[in-house]
CSV table of N, CA, C and O in Angstrom, one decimal:
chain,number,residue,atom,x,y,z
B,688,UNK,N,0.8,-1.2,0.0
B,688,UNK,CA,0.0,0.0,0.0
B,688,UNK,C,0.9,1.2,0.0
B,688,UNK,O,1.8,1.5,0.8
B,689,UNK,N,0.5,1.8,-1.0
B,689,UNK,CA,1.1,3.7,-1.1
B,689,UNK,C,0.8,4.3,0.0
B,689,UNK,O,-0.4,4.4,0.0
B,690,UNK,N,1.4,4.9,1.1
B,690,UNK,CA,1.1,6.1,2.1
B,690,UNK,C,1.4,7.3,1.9
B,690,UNK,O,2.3,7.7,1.2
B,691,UNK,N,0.8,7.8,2.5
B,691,UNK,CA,1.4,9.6,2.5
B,691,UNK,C,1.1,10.2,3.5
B,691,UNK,O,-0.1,10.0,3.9
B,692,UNK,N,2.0,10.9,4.3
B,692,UNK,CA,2.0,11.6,5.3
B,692,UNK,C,1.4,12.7,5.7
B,692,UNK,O,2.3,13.6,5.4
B,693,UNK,N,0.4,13.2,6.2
B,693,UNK,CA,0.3,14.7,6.1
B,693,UNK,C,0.1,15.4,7.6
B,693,UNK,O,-0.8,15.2,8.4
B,694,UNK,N,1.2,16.2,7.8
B,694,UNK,CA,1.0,17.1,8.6
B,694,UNK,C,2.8,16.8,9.6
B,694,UNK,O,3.5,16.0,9.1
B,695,UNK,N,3.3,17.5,10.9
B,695,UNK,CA,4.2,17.1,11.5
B,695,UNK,C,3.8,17.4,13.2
B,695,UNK,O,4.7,17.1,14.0
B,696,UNK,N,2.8,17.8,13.8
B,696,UNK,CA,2.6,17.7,14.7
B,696,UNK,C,1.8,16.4,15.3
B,696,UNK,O,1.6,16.4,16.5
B,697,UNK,N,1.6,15.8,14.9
B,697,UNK,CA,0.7,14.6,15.4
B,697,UNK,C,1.6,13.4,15.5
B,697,UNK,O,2.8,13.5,15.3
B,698,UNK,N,1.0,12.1,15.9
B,698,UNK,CA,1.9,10.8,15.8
B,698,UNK,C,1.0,10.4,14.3
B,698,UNK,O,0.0,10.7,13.7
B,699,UNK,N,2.0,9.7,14.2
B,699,UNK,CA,2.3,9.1,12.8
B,699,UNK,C,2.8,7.4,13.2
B,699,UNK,O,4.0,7.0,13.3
B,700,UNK,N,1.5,6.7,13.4
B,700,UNK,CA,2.3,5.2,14.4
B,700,UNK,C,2.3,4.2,12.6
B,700,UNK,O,2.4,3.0,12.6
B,701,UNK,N,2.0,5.0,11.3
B,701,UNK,CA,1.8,3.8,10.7
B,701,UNK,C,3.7,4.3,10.1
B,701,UNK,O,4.4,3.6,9.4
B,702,UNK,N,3.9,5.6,10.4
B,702,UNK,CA,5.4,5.6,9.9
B,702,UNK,C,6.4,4.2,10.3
B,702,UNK,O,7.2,3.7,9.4
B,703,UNK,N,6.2,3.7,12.0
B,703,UNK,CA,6.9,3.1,12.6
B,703,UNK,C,7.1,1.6,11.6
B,703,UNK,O,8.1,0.9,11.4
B,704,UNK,N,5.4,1.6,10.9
B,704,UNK,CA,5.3,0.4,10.2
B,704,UNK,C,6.5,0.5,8.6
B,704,UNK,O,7.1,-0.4,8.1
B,705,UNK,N,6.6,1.8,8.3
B,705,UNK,CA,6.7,1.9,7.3
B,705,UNK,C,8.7,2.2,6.9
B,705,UNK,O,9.6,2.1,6.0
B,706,UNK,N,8.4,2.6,8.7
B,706,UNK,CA,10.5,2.7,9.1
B,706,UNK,C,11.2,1.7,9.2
B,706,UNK,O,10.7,1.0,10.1
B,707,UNK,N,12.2,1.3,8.7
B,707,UNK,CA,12.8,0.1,9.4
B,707,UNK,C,12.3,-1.7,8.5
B,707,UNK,O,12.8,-2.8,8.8
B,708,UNK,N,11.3,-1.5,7.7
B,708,UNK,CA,11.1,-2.3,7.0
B,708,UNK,C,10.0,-2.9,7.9
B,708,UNK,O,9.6,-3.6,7.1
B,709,UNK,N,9.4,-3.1,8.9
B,709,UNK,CA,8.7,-3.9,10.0
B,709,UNK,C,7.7,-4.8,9.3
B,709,UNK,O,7.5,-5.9,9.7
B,710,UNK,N,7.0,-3.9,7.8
B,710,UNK,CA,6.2,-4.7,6.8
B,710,UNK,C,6.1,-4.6,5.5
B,710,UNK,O,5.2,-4.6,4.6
B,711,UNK,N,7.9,-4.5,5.5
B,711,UNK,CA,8.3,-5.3,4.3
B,711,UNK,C,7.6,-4.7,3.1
B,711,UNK,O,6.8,-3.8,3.3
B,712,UNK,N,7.9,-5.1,1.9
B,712,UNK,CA,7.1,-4.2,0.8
B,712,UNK,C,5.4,-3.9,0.9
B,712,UNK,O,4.8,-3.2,0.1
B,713,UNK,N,4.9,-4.5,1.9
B,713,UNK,CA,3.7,-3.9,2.4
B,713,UNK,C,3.1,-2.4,2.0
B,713,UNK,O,2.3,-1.9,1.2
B,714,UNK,N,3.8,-2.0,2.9
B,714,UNK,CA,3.5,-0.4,3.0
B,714,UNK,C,4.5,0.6,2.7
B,714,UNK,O,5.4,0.4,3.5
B,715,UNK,N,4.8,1.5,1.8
B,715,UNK,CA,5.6,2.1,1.2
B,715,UNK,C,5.4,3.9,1.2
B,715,UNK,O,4.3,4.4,1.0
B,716,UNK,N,6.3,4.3,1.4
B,716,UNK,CA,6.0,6.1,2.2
B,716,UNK,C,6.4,6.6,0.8
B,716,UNK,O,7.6,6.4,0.4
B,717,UNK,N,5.2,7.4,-0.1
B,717,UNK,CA,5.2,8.1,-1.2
B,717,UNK,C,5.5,9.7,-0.9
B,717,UNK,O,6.4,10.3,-1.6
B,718,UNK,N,4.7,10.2,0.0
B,718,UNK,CA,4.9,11.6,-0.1
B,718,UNK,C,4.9,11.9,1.6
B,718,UNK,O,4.7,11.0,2.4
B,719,UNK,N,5.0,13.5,1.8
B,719,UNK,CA,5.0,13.7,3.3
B,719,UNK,C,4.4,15.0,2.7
B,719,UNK,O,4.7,15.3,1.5
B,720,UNK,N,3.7,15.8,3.3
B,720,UNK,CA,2.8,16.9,3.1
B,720,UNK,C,3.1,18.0,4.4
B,720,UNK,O,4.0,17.7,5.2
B,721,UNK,N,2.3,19.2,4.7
B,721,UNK,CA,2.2,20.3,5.2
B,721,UNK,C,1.1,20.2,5.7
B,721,UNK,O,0.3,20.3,4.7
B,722,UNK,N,0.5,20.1,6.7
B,722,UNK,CA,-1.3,20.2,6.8
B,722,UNK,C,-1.6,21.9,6.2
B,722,UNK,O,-2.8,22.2,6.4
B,723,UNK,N,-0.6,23.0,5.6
B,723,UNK,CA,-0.8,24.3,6.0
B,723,UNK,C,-0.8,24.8,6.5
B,723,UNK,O,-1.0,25.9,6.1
B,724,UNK,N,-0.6,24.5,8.4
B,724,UNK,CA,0.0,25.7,9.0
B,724,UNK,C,1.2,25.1,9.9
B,724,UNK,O,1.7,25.7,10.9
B,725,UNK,N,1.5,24.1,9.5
B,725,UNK,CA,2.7,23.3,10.6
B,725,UNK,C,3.9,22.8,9.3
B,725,UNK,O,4.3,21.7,9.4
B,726,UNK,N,4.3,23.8,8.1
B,726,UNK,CA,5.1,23.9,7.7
B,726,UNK,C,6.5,23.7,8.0
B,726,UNK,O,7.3,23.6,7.1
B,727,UNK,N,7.0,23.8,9.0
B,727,UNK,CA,8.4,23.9,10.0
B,727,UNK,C,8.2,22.0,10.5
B,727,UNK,O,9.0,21.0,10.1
B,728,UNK,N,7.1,22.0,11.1
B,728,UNK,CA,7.0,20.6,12.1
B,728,UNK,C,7.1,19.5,10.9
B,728,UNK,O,7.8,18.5,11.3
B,729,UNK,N,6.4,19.4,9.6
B,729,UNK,CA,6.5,18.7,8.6
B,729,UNK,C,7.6,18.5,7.7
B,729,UNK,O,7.7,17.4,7.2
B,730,UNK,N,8.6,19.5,7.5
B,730,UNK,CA,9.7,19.6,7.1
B,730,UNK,C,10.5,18.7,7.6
B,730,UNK,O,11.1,17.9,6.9
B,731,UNK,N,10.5,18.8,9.0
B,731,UNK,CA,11.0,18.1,10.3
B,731,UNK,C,10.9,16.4,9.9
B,731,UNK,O,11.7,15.5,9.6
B,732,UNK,N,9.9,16.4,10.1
B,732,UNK,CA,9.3,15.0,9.9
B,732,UNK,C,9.9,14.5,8.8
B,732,UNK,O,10.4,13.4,8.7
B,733,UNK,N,9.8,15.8,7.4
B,733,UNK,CA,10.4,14.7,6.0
B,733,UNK,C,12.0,14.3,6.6
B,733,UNK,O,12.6,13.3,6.9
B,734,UNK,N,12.3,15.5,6.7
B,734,UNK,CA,14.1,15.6,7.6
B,734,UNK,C,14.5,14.3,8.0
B,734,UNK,O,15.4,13.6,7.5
B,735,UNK,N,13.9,13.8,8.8
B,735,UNK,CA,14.1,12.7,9.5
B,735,UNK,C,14.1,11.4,9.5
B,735,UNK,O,15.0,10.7,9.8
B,736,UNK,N,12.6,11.1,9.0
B,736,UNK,CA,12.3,9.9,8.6
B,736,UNK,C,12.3,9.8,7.2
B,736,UNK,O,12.9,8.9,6.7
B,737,UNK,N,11.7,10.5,6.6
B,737,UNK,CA,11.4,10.3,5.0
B,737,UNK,C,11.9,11.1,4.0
B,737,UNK,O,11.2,11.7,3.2
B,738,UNK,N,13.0,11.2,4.0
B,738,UNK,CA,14.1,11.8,2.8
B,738,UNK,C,13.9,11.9,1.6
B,738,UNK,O,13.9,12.8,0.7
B,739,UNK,N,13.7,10.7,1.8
B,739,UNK,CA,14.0,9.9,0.6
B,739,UNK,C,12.5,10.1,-0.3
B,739,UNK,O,12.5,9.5,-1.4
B,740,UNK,N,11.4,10.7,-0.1
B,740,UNK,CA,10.2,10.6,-0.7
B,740,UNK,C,9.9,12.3,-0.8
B,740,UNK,O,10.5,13.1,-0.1
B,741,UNK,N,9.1,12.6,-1.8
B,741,UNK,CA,8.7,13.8,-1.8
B,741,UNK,C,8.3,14.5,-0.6
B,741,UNK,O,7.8,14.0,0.4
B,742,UNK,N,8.4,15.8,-0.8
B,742,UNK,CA,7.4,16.9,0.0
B,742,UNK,C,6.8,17.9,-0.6
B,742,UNK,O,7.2,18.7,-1.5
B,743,UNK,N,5.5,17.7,0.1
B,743,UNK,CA,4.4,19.1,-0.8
B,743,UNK,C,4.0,19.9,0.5
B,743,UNK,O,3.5,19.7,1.6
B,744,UNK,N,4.6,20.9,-0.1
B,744,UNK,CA,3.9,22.4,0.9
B,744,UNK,C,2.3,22.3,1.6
B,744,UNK,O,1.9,22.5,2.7
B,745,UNK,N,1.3,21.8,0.0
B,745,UNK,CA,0.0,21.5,0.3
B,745,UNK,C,-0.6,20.2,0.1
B,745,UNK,O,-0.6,19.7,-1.0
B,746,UNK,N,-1.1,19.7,0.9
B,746,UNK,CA,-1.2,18.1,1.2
B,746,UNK,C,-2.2,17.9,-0.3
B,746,UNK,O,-1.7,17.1,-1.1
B,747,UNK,N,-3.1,18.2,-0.6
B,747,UNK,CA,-4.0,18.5,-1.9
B,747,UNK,C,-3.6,17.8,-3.2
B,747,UNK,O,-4.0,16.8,-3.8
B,748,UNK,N,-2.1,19.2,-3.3
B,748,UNK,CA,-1.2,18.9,-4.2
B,748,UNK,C,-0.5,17.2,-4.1
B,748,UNK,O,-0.5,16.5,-5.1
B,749,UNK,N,-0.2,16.8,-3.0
B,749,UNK,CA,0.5,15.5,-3.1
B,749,UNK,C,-0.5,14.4,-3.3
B,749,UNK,O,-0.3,13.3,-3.7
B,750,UNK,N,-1.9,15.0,-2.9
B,750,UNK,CA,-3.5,13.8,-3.1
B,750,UNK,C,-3.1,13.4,-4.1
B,750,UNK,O,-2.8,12.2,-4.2
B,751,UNK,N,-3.1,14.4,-5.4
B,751,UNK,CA,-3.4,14.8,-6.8
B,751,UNK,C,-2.2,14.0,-7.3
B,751,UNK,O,-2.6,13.3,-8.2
B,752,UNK,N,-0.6,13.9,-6.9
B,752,UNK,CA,0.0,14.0,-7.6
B,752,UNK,C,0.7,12.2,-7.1
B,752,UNK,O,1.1,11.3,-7.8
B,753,UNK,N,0.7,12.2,-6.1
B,753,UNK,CA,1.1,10.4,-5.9
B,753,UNK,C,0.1,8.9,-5.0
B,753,UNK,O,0.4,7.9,-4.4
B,754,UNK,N,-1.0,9.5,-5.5
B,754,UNK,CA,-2.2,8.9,-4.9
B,754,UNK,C,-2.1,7.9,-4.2
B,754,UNK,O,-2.1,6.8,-4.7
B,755,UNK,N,-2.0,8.0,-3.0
B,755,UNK,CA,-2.2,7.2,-2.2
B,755,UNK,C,-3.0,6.4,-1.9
B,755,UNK,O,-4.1,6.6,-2.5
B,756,UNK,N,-3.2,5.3,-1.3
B,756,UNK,CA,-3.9,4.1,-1.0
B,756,UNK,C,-4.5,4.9,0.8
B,756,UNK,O,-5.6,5.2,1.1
B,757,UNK,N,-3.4,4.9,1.4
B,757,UNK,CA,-3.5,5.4,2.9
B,757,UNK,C,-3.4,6.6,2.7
B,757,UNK,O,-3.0,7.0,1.6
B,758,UNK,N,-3.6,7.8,4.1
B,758,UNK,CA,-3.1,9.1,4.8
B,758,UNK,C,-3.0,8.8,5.8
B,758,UNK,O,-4.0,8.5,6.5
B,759,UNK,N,-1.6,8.8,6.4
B,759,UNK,CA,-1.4,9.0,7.7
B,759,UNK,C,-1.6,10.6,8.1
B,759,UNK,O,-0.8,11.4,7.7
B,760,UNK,N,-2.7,11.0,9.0
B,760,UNK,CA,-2.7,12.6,9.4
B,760,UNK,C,-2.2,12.8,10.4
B,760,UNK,O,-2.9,12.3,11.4
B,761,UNK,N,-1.1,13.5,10.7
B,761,UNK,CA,-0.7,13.7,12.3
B,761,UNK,C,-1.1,15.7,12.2
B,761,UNK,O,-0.3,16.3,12.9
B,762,UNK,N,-1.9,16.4,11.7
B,762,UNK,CA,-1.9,17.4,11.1
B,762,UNK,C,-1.9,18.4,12.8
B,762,UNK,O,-1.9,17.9,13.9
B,763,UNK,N,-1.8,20.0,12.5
B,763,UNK,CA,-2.2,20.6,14.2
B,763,UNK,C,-3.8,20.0,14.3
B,763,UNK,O,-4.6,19.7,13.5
B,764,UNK,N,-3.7,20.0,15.7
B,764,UNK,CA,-5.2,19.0,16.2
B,764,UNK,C,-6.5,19.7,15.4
B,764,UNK,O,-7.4,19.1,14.9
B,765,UNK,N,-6.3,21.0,15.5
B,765,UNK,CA,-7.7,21.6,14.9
B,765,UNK,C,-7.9,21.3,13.3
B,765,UNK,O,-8.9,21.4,12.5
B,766,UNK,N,-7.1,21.0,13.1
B,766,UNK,CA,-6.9,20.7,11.6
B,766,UNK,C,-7.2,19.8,10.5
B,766,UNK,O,-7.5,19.9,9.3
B,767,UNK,N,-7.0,18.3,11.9
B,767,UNK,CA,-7.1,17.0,11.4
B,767,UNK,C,-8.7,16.8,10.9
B,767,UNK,O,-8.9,15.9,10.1
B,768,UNK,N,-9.6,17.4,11.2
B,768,UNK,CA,-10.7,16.9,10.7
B,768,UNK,C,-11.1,16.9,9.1
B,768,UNK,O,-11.6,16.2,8.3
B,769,UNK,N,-10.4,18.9,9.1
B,769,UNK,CA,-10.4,18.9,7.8
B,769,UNK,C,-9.4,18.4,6.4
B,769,UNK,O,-9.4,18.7,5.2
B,770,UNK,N,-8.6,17.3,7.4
B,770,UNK,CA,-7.3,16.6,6.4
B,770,UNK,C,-8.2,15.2,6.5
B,770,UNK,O,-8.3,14.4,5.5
B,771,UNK,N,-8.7,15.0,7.4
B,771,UNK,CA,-9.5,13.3,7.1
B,771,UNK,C,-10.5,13.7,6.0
B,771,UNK,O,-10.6,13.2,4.9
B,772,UNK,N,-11.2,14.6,6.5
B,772,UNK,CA,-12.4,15.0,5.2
B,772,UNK,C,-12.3,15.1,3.6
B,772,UNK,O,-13.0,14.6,2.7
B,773,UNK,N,-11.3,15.7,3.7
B,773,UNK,CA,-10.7,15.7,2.4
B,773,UNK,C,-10.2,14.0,1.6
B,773,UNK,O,-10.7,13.5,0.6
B,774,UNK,N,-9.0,13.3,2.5
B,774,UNK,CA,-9.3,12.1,2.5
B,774,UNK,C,-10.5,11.2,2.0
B,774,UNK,O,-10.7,10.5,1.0
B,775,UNK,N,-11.3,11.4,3.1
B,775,UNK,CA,-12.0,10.5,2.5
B,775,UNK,C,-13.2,10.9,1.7
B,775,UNK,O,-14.3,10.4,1.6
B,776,UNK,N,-12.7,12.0,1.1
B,776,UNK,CA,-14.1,12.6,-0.3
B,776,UNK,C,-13.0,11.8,-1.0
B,776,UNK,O,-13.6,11.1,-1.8
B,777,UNK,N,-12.0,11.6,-1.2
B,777,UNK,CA,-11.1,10.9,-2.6
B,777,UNK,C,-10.9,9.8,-1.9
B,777,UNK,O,-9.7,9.5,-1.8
B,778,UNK,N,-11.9,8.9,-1.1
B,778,UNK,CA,-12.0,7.3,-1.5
B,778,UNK,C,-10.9,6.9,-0.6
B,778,UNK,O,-11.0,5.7,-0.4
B,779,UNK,N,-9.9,7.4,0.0
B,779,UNK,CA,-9.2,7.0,0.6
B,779,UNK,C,-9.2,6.2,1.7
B,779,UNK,O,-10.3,6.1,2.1
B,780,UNK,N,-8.2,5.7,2.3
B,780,UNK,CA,-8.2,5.0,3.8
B,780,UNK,C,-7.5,5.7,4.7
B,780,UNK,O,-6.4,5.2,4.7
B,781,UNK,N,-7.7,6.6,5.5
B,781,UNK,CA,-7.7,7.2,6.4
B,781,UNK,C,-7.0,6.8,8.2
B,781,UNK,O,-7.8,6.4,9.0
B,782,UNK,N,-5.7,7.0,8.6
B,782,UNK,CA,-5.6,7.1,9.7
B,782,UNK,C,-4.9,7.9,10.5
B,782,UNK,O,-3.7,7.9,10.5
B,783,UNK,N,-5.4,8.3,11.1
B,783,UNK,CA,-5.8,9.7,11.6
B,783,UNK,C,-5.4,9.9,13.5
B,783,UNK,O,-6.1,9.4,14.4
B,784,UNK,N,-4.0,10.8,13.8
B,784,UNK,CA,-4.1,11.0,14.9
B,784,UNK,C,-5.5,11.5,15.7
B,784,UNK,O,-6.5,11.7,15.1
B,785,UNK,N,-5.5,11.6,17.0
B,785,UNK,CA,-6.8,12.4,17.5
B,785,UNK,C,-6.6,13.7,17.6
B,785,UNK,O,-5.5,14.2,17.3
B,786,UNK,N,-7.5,14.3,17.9
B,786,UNK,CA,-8.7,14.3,17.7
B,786,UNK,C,-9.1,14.0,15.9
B,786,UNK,O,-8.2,14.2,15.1
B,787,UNK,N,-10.1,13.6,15.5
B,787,UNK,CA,-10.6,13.4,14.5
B,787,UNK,C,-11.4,14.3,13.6
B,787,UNK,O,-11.7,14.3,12.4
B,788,UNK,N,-11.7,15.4,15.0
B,788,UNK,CA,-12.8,16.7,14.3
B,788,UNK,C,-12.7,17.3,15.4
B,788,UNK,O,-12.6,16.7,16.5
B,789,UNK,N,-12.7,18.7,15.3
B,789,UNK,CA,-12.4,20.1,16.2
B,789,UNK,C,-13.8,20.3,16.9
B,789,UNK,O,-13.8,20.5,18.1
B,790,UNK,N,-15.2,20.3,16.0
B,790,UNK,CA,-16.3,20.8,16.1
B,790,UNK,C,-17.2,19.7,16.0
B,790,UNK,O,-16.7,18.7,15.5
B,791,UNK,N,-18.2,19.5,16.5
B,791,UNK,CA,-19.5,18.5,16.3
B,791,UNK,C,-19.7,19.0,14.9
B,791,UNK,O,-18.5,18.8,14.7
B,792,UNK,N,-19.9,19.2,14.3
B,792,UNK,CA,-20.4,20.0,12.7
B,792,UNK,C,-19.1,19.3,11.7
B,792,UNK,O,-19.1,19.1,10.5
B,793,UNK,N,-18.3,18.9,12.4
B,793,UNK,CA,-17.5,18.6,11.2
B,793,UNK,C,-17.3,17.0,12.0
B,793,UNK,O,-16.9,16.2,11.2
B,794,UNK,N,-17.5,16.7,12.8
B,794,UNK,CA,-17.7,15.4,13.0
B,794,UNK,C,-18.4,14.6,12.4
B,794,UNK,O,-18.1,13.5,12.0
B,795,UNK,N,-19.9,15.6,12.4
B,795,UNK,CA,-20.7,14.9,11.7
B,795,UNK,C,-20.1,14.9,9.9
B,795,UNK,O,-20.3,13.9,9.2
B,796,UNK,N,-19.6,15.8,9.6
B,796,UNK,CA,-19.1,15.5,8.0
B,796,UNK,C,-18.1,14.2,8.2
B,796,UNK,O,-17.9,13.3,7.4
B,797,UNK,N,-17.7,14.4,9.0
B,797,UNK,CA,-16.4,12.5,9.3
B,797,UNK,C,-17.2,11.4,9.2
B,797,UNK,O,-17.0,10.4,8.4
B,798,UNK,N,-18.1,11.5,9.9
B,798,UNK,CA,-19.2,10.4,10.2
B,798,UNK,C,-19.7,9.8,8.7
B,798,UNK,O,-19.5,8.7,8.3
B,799,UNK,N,-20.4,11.0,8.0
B,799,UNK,CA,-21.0,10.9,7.2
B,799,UNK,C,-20.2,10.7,6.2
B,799,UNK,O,-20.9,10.0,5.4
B,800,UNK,N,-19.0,10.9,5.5
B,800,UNK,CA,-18.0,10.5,4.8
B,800,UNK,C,-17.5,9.0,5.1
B,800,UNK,O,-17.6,8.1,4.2
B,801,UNK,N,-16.9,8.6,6.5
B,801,UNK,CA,-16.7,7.4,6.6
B,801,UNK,C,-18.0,6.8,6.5
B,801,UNK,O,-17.6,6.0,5.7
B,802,UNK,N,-18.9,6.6,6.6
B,802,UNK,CA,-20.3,5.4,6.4
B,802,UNK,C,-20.8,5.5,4.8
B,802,UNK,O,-21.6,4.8,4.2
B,803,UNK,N,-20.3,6.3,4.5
B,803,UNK,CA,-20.7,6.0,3.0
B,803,UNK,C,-19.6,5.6,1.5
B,803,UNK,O,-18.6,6.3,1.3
B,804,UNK,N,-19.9,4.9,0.9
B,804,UNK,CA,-18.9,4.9,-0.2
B,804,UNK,C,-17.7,3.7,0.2
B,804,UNK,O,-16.7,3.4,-0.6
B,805,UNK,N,-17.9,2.9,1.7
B,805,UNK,CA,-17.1,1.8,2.0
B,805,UNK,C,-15.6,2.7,2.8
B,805,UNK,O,-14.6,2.0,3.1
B,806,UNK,N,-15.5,4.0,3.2
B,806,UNK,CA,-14.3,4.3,3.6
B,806,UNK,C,-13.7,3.7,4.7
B,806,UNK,O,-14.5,3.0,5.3
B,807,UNK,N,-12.4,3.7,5.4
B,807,UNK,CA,-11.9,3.2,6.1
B,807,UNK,C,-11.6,4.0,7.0
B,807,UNK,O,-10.8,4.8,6.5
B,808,UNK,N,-11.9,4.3,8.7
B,808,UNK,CA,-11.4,5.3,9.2
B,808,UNK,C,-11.0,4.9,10.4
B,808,UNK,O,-11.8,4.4,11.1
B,809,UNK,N,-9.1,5.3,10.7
B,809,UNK,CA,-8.7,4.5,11.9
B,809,UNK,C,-8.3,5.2,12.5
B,809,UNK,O,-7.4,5.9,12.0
B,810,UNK,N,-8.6,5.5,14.2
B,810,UNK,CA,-8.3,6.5,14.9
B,810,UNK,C,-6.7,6.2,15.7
B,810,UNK,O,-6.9,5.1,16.3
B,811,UNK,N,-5.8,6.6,15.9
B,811,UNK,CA,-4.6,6.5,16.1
B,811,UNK,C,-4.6,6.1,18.1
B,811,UNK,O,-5.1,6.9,18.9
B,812,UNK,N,-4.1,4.8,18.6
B,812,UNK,CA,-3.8,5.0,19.8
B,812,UNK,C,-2.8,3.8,20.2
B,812,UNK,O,-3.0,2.6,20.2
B,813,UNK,N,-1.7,4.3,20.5
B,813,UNK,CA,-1.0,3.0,20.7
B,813,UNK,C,-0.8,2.3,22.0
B,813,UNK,O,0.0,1.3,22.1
B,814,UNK,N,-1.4,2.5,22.8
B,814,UNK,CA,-1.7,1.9,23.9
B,814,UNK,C,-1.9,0.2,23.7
B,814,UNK,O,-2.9,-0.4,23.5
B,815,UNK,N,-0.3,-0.4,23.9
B,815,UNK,CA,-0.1,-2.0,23.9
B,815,UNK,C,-0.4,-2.2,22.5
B,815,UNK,O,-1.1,-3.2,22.3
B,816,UNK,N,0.0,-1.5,21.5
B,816,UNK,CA,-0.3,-1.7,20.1
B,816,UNK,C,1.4,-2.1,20.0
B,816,UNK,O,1.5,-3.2,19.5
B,817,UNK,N,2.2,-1.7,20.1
B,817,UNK,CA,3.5,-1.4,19.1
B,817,UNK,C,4.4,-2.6,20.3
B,817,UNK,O,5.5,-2.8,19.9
B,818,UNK,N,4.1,-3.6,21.5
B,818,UNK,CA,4.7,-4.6,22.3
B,818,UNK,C,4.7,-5.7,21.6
B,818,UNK,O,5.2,-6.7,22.1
């Protein structure tokens, strides 16, 4: 599966899968993105882990241009609702630090995005996940 990263403040636990080989040609890190206002923190993130794969200023731009299978969102928390949203209007599979949505009003657009059209939406917590 193609991933792409968007944002650098959040966790990113499917990077861990995607660092270090853990699952193998499995899952493969295509792009790393900007959520738009954590430009500095995202940079960081390509810096470090993912060099080696593109970076897009605007996550949009990288939807459009290396389509991903997954989005890992670690975006600023207010943010992430509107990076899952987008996600999953283009069919995507979606996993997503918390919070998931800033507002009840856009949760319900989450809601209503994942239950329709088969999307996949996985909320990030590693609690006894990664032992």
């Amino acid at each position: 599966m193609r991933v792409a990263f968007i944002g650098g403040y959040g966790h990113h636990y499917l990077a861990g899968a995607v660092d270090g080989d853990k699952m193998g040609d499995a899952l493969v890190a295509v792009g790393v993105a900007s959520d738009g206002v954590d430009g500095e923190a995202a940079k960081r993130l390509h810096a470090v882990r993912f060099a080696d794969v593109p970076y897009y200023e605007d996550y949009r731009v990288m939807l459009d241009g290396v389509k991903p299978d997954v989005i890992s969102v670690g975006a600023v928390y207010a943010y992430n609702g509107e990076v899952v949203c987008e996600g999953l209007k283009r069919g995507l599979r979606v996993c997503s630090d918390k919070p998931i949505a800033a507002t009840l009003e856009q949760l319900s657009r989450v809601r209503e995005l994942a239950e329709s059209g088969g999307n996949i939406l996985l909320t990030e917590s590693d609690l006894r996940s990664d032992k």
